Amino acid sequence: LALIINEVFVSAEAEEAPPTASPLQRHLRPAVAVTIGWCALYYSFLQGQAAAAFWIHKKRREAGNKEKAGHDKEKALEFASVKYPGRPNTQGLIFVMDRSVGNLLEQTPPFLVAVWLHALAASPNEAAFFGWIWLLLRAAYPVAFAHPSMPRALWGVQRSLGVSWVSLITWPSYAVIWRLLYGAARGRSV
């Protein structure tokens, strides 16, 4: 994000579009900057939403541990019960696919914005290349999200690493989008 802000607002080059830019690219540069700002705000809200769920889960788990000291028979507080309250079943194929569709819908606006901004302001071929990478990553999301169906050992590896399998899909997907936006802000392929 800092590179994009520098490219659009700070650098000496930001005063003018790159010399190879078409008149349309130069004309669209302010709209490209606002659209990139929207993507940044969108991702900030999504990260805030996820961080709030993790924080509340941690607080409730800690409070539950204090209350049940010595009572090992009680079930541990599931993260899904905090992140998806009121949902009676947070395991199984239906939940995995519901979240896969929901996550795709959450990620689609910045993806399409980034692809088209990059195609218009930098390179349609490069936009397509990174777009296909993003689609492949998203196609793997249901497998990464299916943690309740995973063997206990695999789920244990995830917990010991302190990173969700979904992060191995989500963060590279974010990187693709920001790479596309950076190219759009520069007005040329990077």
Tab-separated table of C-alpha atoms in Angstrom:
chain	number	residue	atom	x	y	z
A	1	LEU	CA	0.000	0.000	0.000
A	2	ALA	CA	2.863	2.356	0.806
A	3	LEU	CA	4.324	1.819	-2.677
A	4	ILE	CA	0.988	2.631	-4.274
A	5	ILE	CA	0.530	5.778	-2.169
A	6	ASN	CA	4.047	6.853	-3.079
A	7	GLU	CA	3.457	6.166	-6.765
A	8	VAL	CA	0.149	8.010	-6.954
A	9	PHE	CA	0.577	10.890	-4.521
A	10	VAL	CA	4.213	11.453	-3.559
A	11	SER	CA	6.702	10.589	-6.277
A	12	ALA	CA	7.776	13.141	-8.829
A	13	GLU	CA	6.443	10.813	-11.493
A	14	ALA	CA	2.978	11.027	-9.957
A	15	GLU	CA	2.560	14.513	-11.354
A	16	GLU	CA	2.409	13.015	-14.802
A	17	ALA	CA	1.509	9.607	-16.078
A	18	PRO	CA	4.369	7.520	-17.471
A	19	PRO	CA	5.510	8.623	-20.943
A	20	THR	CA	4.153	5.387	-22.438
A	21	ALA	CA	0.672	6.012	-21.006
A	22	SER	CA	-2.146	6.541	-23.424
A	23	PRO	CA	-4.368	9.621	-23.165
A	24	LEU	CA	-7.052	7.391	-21.638
A	25	GLN	CA	-4.619	6.130	-18.977
A	26	ARG	CA	-3.604	9.685	-18.065
A	27	HIS	CA	-7.245	10.725	-18.000
A	28	LEU	CA	-8.219	7.817	-15.677
A	29	ARG	CA	-5.305	8.221	-13.216
A	30	PRO	CA	-7.329	10.110	-10.513
A	31	ALA	CA	-10.145	7.535	-10.679
A	32	VAL	CA	-7.587	4.736	-10.424
A	33	ALA	CA	-6.246	6.322	-7.218
A	34	VAL	CA	-9.719	6.603	-5.641
A	35	THR	CA	-10.554	3.015	-6.576
A	36	ILE	CA	-7.320	1.783	-5.013
A	37	GLY	CA	-8.264	3.746	-1.886
A	38	TRP	CA	-11.615	1.934	-1.833
A	39	CYS	CA	-9.819	-1.426	-2.036
A	40	ALA	CA	-7.594	-0.436	0.894
A	41	LEU	CA	-10.615	0.560	2.990
A	42	TYR	CA	-12.476	-2.629	2.028
A	43	TYR	CA	-9.551	-4.821	3.102
A	44	SER	CA	-9.119	-2.814	6.304
A	45	PHE	CA	-12.723	-3.532	7.225
A	46	LEU	CA	-12.393	-7.244	6.369
A	47	GLN	CA	-9.242	-7.525	8.479
A	48	GLY	CA	-10.952	-5.663	11.313
A	49	GLN	CA	-13.887	-8.044	11.135
A	50	ALA	CA	-11.621	-11.097	11.310
A	51	ALA	CA	-9.418	-9.594	14.047
A	52	ALA	CA	-12.493	-8.863	16.171
A	53	ALA	CA	-13.602	-12.496	15.934
A	54	PHE	CA	-10.143	-13.767	16.930
A	55	TRP	CA	-9.955	-11.307	19.837
A	56	ILE	CA	-13.447	-12.167	21.164
A	57	HIS	CA	-12.695	-15.891	20.810
A	58	LYS	CA	-9.498	-15.477	22.826
A	59	LYS	CA	-11.277	-13.471	25.559
A	60	ARG	CA	-14.158	-15.975	25.823
A	61	ARG	CA	-11.760	-18.917	25.850
A	62	GLU	CA	-9.699	-17.308	28.636
A	63	ALA	CA	-12.845	-16.534	30.644
A	64	GLY	CA	-14.079	-20.091	30.130
A	65	ASN	CA	-10.763	-21.542	31.289
A	66	LYS	CA	-10.963	-19.541	34.527
A	67	GLU	CA	-14.550	-20.672	35.181
A	68	LYS	CA	-14.003	-24.372	34.538
A	69	ALA	CA	-10.664	-24.792	36.316
A	70	GLY	CA	-10.393	-28.495	37.043
A	71	HIS	CA	-13.376	-29.553	34.882
A	72	ASP	CA	-11.802	-31.214	31.835
A	73	LYS	CA	-15.045	-32.760	30.609
A	74	GLU	CA	-16.415	-29.531	29.156
A	75	LYS	CA	-15.946	-28.963	25.440
A	76	ALA	CA	-13.480	-26.252	24.362
A	77	LEU	CA	-14.931	-23.064	22.887
A	78	GLU	CA	-14.890	-23.467	19.102
A	79	PHE	CA	-13.707	-20.484	17.057
A	80	ALA	CA	-16.538	-21.054	14.560
A	81	SER	CA	-19.111	-20.525	17.333
A	82	VAL	CA	-17.703	-17.025	17.839
A	83	LYS	CA	-17.116	-16.077	14.196
A	84	TYR	CA	-20.436	-17.533	12.979
A	85	PRO	CA	-22.815	-17.144	15.955
A	86	GLY	CA	-26.280	-18.603	15.703
A	87	ARG	CA	-25.197	-21.104	13.080
A	88	PRO	CA	-26.176	-24.521	14.438
A	89	ASN	CA	-23.690	-26.483	12.335
A	90	THR	CA	-20.208	-25.158	11.655
A	91	GLN	CA	-18.830	-28.439	10.395
A	92	GLY	CA	-19.290	-30.466	7.269
A	93	LEU	CA	-19.479	-29.923	3.553
A	94	ILE	CA	-22.410	-27.493	3.538
A	95	PHE	CA	-20.633	-25.096	5.906
A	96	VAL	CA	-17.361	-25.396	3.977
A	97	MET	CA	-19.077	-24.556	0.700
A	98	ASP	CA	-21.169	-21.766	2.263
A	99	ARG	CA	-17.966	-20.143	3.531
A	100	SER	CA	-16.222	-20.753	0.207
A	101	VAL	CA	-18.998	-18.938	-1.639
A	102	GLY	CA	-19.132	-16.199	1.007
A	103	ASN	CA	-15.365	-15.669	0.856
A	104	LEU	CA	-15.406	-15.592	-2.940
A	105	LEU	CA	-18.123	-12.928	-2.823
A	106	GLU	CA	-16.144	-10.945	-0.220
A	107	GLN	CA	-13.001	-11.033	-2.358
A	108	THR	CA	-14.547	-10.528	-5.799
A	109	PRO	CA	-15.045	-6.715	-5.748
A	110	PRO	CA	-11.375	-5.847	-5.152
A	111	PHE	CA	-10.262	-8.626	-7.503
A	112	LEU	CA	-12.361	-7.439	-10.439
A	113	VAL	CA	-11.514	-3.810	-9.729
A	114	ALA	CA	-7.794	-4.651	-9.657
A	115	VAL	CA	-7.906	-6.751	-12.841
A	116	TRP	CA	-9.731	-4.086	-14.828
A	117	LEU	CA	-7.738	-1.157	-13.476
A	118	HIS	CA	-4.524	-2.982	-14.332
A	119	ALA	CA	-5.834	-3.923	-17.773
A	120	LEU	CA	-6.841	-0.317	-18.504
A	121	ALA	CA	-3.901	1.464	-16.906
A	122	ALA	CA	-1.008	-0.979	-17.401
A	123	SER	CA	-1.290	-4.266	-19.291
A	124	PRO	CA	-4.266	-6.480	-20.189
A	125	ASN	CA	-2.006	-9.524	-20.627
A	126	GLU	CA	-0.390	-9.053	-17.220
A	127	ALA	CA	-3.828	-8.505	-15.670
A	128	ALA	CA	-4.976	-11.801	-17.166
A	129	PHE	CA	-1.853	-13.646	-15.980
A	130	PHE	CA	-2.308	-12.522	-12.366
A	131	GLY	CA	-6.068	-12.987	-12.641
A	132	TRP	CA	-5.591	-16.676	-13.445
A	133	ILE	CA	-3.265	-17.067	-10.464
A	134	TRP	CA	-5.920	-15.515	-8.229
A	135	LEU	CA	-8.612	-17.827	-9.623
A	136	LEU	CA	-6.449	-20.898	-8.973
A	137	LEU	CA	-5.818	-19.783	-5.408
A	138	ARG	CA	-9.530	-19.177	-4.836
A	139	ALA	CA	-10.362	-22.606	-6.292
A	140	ALA	CA	-8.221	-24.142	-3.512
A	141	TYR	CA	-10.075	-22.267	-0.752
A	142	PRO	CA	-12.641	-25.027	0.021
A	143	VAL	CA	-9.847	-27.544	0.590
A	144	ALA	CA	-7.994	-25.173	2.938
A	145	PHE	CA	-11.184	-24.207	4.788
A	146	ALA	CA	-12.312	-27.797	5.348
A	147	HIS	CA	-10.444	-27.959	8.679
A	148	PRO	CA	-13.298	-29.577	10.643
A	149	SER	CA	-13.109	-32.483	8.208
A	150	MET	CA	-9.311	-32.741	8.428
A	151	PRO	CA	-7.661	-35.482	10.427
A	152	ARG	CA	-6.876	-34.336	13.968
A	153	ALA	CA	-3.114	-34.553	13.265
A	154	LEU	CA	-3.338	-32.150	10.309
A	155	TRP	CA	-5.506	-29.748	12.298
A	156	GLY	CA	-2.953	-30.003	15.121
A	157	VAL	CA	-0.122	-29.001	12.770
A	158	GLN	CA	-2.091	-25.905	11.817
A	159	ARG	CA	-2.623	-24.964	15.460
A	160	SER	CA	1.030	-25.541	16.373
A	161	LEU	CA	2.168	-23.349	13.473
A	162	GLY	CA	-0.229	-20.647	14.607
A	163	VAL	CA	-1.427	-20.053	11.065
A	164	SER	CA	-4.611	-21.146	9.382
A	165	TRP	CA	-4.454	-23.234	6.209
A	166	VAL	CA	-6.809	-20.627	4.765
A	167	SER	CA	-4.033	-18.046	5.219
A	168	LEU	CA	-1.991	-19.956	2.649
A	169	ILE	CA	-4.732	-19.109	0.144
A	170	THR	CA	-5.881	-15.723	1.422
A	171	TRP	CA	-2.584	-13.865	1.795
A	172	PRO	CA	-1.210	-14.826	-1.645
A	173	SER	CA	-4.590	-13.790	-3.092
A	174	TYR	CA	-4.254	-10.405	-1.403
A	175	ALA	CA	-0.725	-10.110	-2.803
A	176	VAL	CA	-2.023	-10.723	-6.332
A	177	ILE	CA	-4.639	-8.000	-5.943
A	178	TRP	CA	-2.174	-5.487	-4.497
A	179	ARG	CA	0.319	-6.339	-7.252
A	180	LEU	CA	-2.355	-5.572	-9.844
A	181	LEU	CA	-3.276	-2.329	-8.075
A	182	TYR	CA	0.364	-1.281	-7.855
A	183	GLY	CA	0.747	-1.775	-11.618
A	184	ALA	CA	-2.423	0.233	-12.197
A	185	ALA	CA	-1.136	3.047	-9.959
A	186	ARG	CA	2.175	3.123	-11.843
A	187	GLY	CA	0.343	3.106	-15.163
A	188	ARG	CA	2.624	0.432	-16.552
A	189	SER	CA	3.711	-3.153	-15.988
A	190	VAL	CA	5.989	-3.621	-13.034
